[in-house]
PDB file of C-alpha atoms in Angstrom:
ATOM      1  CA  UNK A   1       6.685  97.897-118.730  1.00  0.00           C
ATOM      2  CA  UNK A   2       4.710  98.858-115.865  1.00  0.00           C
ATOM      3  CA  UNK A   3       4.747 102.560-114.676  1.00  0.00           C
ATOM      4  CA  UNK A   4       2.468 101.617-110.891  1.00  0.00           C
ATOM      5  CA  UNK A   5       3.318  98.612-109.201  1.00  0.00           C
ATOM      6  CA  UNK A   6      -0.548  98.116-109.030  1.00  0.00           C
ATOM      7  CA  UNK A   7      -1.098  97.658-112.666  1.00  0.00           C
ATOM      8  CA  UNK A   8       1.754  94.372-112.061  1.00  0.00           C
ATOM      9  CA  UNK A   9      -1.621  92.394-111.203  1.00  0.00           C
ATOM     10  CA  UNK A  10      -3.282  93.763-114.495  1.00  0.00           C
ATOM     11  CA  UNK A  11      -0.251  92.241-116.550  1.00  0.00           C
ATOM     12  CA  UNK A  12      -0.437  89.066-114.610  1.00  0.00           C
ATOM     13  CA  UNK A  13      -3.935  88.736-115.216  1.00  0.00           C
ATOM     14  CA  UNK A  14      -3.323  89.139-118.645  1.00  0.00           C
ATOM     15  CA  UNK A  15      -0.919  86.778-119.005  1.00  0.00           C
ATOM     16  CA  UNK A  16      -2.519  83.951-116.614  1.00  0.00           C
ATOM     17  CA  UNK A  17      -5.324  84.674-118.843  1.00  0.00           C
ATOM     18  CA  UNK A  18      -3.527  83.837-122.062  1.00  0.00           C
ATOM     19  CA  UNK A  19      -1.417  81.222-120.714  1.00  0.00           C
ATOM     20  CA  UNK A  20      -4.091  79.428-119.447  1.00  0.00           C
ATOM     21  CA  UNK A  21      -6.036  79.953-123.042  1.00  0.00           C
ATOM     22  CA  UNK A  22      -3.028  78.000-124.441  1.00  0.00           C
ATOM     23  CA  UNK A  23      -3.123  75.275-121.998  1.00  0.00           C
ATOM     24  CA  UNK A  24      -6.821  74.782-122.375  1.00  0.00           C
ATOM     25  CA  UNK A  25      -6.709  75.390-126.191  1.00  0.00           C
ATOM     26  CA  UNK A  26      -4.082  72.338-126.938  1.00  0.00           C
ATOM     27  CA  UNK A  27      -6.109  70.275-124.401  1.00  0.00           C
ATOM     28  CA  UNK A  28      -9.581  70.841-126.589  1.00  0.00           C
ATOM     29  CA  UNK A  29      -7.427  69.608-129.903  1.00  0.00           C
ATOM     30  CA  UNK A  30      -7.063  65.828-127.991  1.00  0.00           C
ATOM     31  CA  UNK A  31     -11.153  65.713-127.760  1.00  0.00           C
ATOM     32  CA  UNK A  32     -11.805  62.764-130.118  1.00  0.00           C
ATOM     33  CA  UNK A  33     -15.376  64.554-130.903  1.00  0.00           C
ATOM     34  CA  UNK A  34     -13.772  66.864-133.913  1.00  0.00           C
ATOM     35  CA  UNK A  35     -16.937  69.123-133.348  1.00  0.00           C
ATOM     36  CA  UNK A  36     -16.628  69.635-129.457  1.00  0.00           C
ATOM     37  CA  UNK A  37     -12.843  69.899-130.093  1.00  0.00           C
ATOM     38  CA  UNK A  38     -13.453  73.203-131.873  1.00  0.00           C
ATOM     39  CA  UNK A  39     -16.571  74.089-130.461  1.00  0.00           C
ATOM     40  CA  UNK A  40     -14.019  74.145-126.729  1.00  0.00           C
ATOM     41  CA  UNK A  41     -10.835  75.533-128.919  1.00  0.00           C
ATOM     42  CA  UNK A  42     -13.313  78.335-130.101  1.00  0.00           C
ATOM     43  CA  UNK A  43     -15.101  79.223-126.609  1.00  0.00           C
ATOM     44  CA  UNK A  44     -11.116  79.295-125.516  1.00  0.00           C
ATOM     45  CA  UNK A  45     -10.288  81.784-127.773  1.00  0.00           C
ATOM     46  CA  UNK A  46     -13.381  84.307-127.693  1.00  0.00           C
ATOM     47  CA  UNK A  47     -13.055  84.100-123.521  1.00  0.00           C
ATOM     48  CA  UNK A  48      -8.779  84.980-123.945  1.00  0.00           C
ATOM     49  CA  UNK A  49     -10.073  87.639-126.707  1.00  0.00           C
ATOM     50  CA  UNK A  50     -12.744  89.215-124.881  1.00  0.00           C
ATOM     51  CA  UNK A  51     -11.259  89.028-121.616  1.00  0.00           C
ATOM     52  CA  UNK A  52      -7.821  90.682-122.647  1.00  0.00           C
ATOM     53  CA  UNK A  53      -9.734  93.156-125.121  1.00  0.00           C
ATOM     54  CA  UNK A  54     -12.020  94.259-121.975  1.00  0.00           C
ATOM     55  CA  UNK A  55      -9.089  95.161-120.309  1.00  0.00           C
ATOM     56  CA  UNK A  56      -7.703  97.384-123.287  1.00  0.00           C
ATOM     57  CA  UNK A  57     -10.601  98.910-123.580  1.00  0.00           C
ATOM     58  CA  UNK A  58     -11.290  99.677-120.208  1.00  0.00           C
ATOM     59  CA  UNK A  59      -7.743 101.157-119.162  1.00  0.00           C
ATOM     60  CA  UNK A  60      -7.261 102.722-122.883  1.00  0.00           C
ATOM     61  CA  UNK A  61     -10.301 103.390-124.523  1.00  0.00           C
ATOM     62  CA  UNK A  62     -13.427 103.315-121.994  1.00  0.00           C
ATOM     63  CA  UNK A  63     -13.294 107.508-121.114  1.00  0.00           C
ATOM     64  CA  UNK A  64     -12.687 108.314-124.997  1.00  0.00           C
ATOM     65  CA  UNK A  65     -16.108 106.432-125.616  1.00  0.00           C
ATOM     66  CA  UNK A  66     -17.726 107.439-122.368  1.00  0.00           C
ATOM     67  CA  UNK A  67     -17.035 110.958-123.445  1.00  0.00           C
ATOM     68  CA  UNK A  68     -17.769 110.783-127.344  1.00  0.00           C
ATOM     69  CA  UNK A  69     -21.224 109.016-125.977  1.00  0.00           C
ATOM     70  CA  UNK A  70     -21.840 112.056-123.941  1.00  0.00           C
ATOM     71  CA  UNK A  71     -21.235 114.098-126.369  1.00  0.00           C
ATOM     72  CA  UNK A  72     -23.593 112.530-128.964  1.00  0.00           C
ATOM     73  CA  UNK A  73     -26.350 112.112-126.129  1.00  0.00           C
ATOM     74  CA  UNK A  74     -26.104 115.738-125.412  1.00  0.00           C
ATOM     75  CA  UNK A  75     -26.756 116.821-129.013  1.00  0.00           C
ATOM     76  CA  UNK A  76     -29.912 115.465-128.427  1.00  0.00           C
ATOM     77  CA  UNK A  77     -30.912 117.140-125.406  1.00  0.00           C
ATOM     78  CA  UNK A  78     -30.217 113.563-123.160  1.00  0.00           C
ATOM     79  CA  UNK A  79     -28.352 113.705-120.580  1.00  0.00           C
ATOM     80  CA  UNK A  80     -25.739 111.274-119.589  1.00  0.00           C
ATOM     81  CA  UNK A  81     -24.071 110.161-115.836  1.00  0.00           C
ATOM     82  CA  UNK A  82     -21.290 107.484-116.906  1.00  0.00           C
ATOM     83  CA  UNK A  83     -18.101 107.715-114.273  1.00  0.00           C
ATOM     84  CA  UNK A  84     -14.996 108.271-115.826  1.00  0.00           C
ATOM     85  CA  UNK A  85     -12.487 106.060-115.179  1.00  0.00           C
ATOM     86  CA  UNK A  86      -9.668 107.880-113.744  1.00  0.00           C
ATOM     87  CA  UNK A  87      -6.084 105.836-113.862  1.00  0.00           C
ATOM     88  CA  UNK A  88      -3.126 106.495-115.245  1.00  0.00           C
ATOM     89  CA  UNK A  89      -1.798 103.946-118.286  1.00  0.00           C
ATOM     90  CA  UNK A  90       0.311 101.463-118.093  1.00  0.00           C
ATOM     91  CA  UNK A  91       2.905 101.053-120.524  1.00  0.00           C
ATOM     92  CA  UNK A  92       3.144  99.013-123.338  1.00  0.00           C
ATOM     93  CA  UNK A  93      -0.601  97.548-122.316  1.00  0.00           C
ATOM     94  CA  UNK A  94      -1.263  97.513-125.796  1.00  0.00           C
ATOM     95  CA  UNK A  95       1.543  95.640-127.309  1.00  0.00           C
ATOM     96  CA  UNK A  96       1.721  93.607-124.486  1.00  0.00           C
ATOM     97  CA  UNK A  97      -2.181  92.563-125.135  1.00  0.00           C
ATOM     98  CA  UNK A  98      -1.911  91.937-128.671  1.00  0.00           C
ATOM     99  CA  UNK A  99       2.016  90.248-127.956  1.00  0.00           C
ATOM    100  CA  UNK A 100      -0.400  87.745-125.392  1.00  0.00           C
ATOM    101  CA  UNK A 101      -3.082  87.230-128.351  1.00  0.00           C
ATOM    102  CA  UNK A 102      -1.032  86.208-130.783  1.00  0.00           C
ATOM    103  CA  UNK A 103       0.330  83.191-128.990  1.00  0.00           C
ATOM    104  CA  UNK A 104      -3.542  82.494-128.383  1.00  0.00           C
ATOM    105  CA  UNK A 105      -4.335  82.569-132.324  1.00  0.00           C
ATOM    106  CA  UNK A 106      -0.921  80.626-132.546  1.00  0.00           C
ATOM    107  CA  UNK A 107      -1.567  77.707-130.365  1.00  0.00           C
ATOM    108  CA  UNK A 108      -4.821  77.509-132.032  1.00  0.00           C
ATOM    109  CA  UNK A 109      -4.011  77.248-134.988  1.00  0.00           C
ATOM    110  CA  UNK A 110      -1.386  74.552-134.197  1.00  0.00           C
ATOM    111  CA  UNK A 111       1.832  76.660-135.433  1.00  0.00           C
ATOM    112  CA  UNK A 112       3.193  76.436-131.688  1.00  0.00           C
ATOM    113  CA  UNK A 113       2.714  73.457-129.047  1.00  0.00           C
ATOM    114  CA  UNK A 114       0.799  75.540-125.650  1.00  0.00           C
ATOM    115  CA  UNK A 115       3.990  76.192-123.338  1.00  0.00           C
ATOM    116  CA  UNK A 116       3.846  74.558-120.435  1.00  0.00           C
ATOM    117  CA  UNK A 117       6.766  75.984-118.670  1.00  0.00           C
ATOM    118  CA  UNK A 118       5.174  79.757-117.224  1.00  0.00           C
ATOM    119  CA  UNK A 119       8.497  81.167-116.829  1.00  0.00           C
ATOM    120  CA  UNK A 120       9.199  81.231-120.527  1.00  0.00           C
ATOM    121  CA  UNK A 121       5.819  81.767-121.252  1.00  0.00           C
ATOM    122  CA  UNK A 122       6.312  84.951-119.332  1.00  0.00           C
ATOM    123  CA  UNK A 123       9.854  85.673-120.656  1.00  0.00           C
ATOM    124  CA  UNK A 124       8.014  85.191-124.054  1.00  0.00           C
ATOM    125  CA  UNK A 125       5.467  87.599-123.715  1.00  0.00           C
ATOM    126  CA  UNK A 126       7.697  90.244-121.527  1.00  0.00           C
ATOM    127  CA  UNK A 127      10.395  90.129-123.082  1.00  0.00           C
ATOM    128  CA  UNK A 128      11.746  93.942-122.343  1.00  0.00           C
ATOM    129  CA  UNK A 129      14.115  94.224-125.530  1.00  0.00           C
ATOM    130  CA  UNK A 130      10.948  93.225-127.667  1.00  0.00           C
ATOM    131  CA  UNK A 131       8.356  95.323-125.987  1.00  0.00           C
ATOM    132  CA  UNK A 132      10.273  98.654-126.444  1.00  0.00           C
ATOM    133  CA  UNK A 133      11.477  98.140-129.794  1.00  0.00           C
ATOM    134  CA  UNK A 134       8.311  95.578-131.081  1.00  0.00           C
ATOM    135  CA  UNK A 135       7.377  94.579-133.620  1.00  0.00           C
ATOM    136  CA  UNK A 136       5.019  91.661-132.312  1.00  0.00           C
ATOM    137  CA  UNK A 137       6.730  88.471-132.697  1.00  0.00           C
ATOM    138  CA  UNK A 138       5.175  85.475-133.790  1.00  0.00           C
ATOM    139  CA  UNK A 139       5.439  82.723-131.135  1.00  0.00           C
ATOM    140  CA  UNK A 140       6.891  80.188-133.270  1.00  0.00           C
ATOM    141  CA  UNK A 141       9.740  82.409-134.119  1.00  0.00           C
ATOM    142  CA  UNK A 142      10.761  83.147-130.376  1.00  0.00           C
ATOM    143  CA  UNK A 143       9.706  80.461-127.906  1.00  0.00           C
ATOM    144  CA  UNK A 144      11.837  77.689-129.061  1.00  0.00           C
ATOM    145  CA  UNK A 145      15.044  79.684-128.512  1.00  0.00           C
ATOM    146  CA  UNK A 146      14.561  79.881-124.813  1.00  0.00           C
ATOM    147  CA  UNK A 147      15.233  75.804-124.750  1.00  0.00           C
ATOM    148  CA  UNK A 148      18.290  76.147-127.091  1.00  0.00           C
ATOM    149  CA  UNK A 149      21.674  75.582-124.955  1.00  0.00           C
ATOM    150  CA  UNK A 150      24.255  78.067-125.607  1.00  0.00           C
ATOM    151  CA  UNK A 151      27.721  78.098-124.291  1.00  0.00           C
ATOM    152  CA  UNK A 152      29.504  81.578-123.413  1.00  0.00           C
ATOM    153  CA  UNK A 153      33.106  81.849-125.223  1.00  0.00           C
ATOM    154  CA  UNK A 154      35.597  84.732-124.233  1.00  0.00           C
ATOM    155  CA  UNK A 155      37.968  84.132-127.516  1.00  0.00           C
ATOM    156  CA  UNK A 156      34.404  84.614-129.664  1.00  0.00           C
ATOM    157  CA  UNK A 157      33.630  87.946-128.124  1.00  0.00           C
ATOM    158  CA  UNK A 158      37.098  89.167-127.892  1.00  0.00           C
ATOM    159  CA  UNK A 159      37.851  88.280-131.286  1.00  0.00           C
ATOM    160  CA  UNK A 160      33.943  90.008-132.496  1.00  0.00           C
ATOM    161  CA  UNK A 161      34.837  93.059-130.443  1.00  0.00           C
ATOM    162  CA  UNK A 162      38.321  93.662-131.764  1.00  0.00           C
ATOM    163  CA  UNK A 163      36.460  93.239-135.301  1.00  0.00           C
ATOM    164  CA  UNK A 164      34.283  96.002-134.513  1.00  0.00           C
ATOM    165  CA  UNK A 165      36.894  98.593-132.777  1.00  0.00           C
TER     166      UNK A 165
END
């Protein structure tokens, strides 16, 4: 998921970001005032939205722009000075963004409880298998199997893998 160690703080900050968002976002639907409840859920959203999205764009998208921009500018004779941004992509930053957002637009719109637990918030969101071979998965389909107990039995998977050779 991450190709630099350095970009490990980008992903964390991305998923603070959106954990947090969750937290706060289930804490504005207990406001009694229905209009400050989504007036809070709504600010909650647009900061996990732009916040994550400025990060896309900045590590994906920012020299494309910068450079398409220059381009434009010098068709009419104006010059332009923006630094590139030079940095090599992470991995996965954009289905790992928009993975992170959807649990935001879940918990808002009530289809999951906000995890508390950041372990399987992160498991959620990080989840290796998922990331390589996507799609995005809804939230609601995925989080409540990391609290479902399951017992390893020998006979089952000796019995599946004799099936299957």
């Amino acid at each position: 998921m991450v190709l630099n160690p350095k970009y490990a703080i980008l992903i964390a900050t991305s998923t603070i970001i959106t954990y947090l968002s969750g937290l706060l976002i289930e804490k504005a639907n207990k406001i009694s005032n229905e209009k400050k409840s989504i007036q809070f859920k709504k600010l909650w959203v647009f900061a996990s939205f732009s916040s994550n999205l400025g990060i896309l764009f900045l590590f994906k998208y920012y020299n494309f722009f910068n450079e398409s921009l220059s381009r434009l500018l010098h068709v009419f004779s104006i010059s332009n000075h923006a630094p590139s941004f030079e940095y090599l992509l992470p991995l996965g930053i954009s289905f790992y963004t928009l993975q992170a957002l959807s649990y935001t637009v879940d918990v808002y719109r009530k289809d999951v409880p906000a995890q508390k637990n950041i372990g399987k918030y992160v498991l959620f969101v990080s989840f290796f298998p998922q990331v390589v071979a996507g799609p995005i998965e809804k939230s609601k389909n995925m989080l409540h199997q990391f609290d479902e107990k399951h017992n390893f039995n020998y006979d089952r998977v000796k019995i599946k893998f004799q099936k299957n050779h």
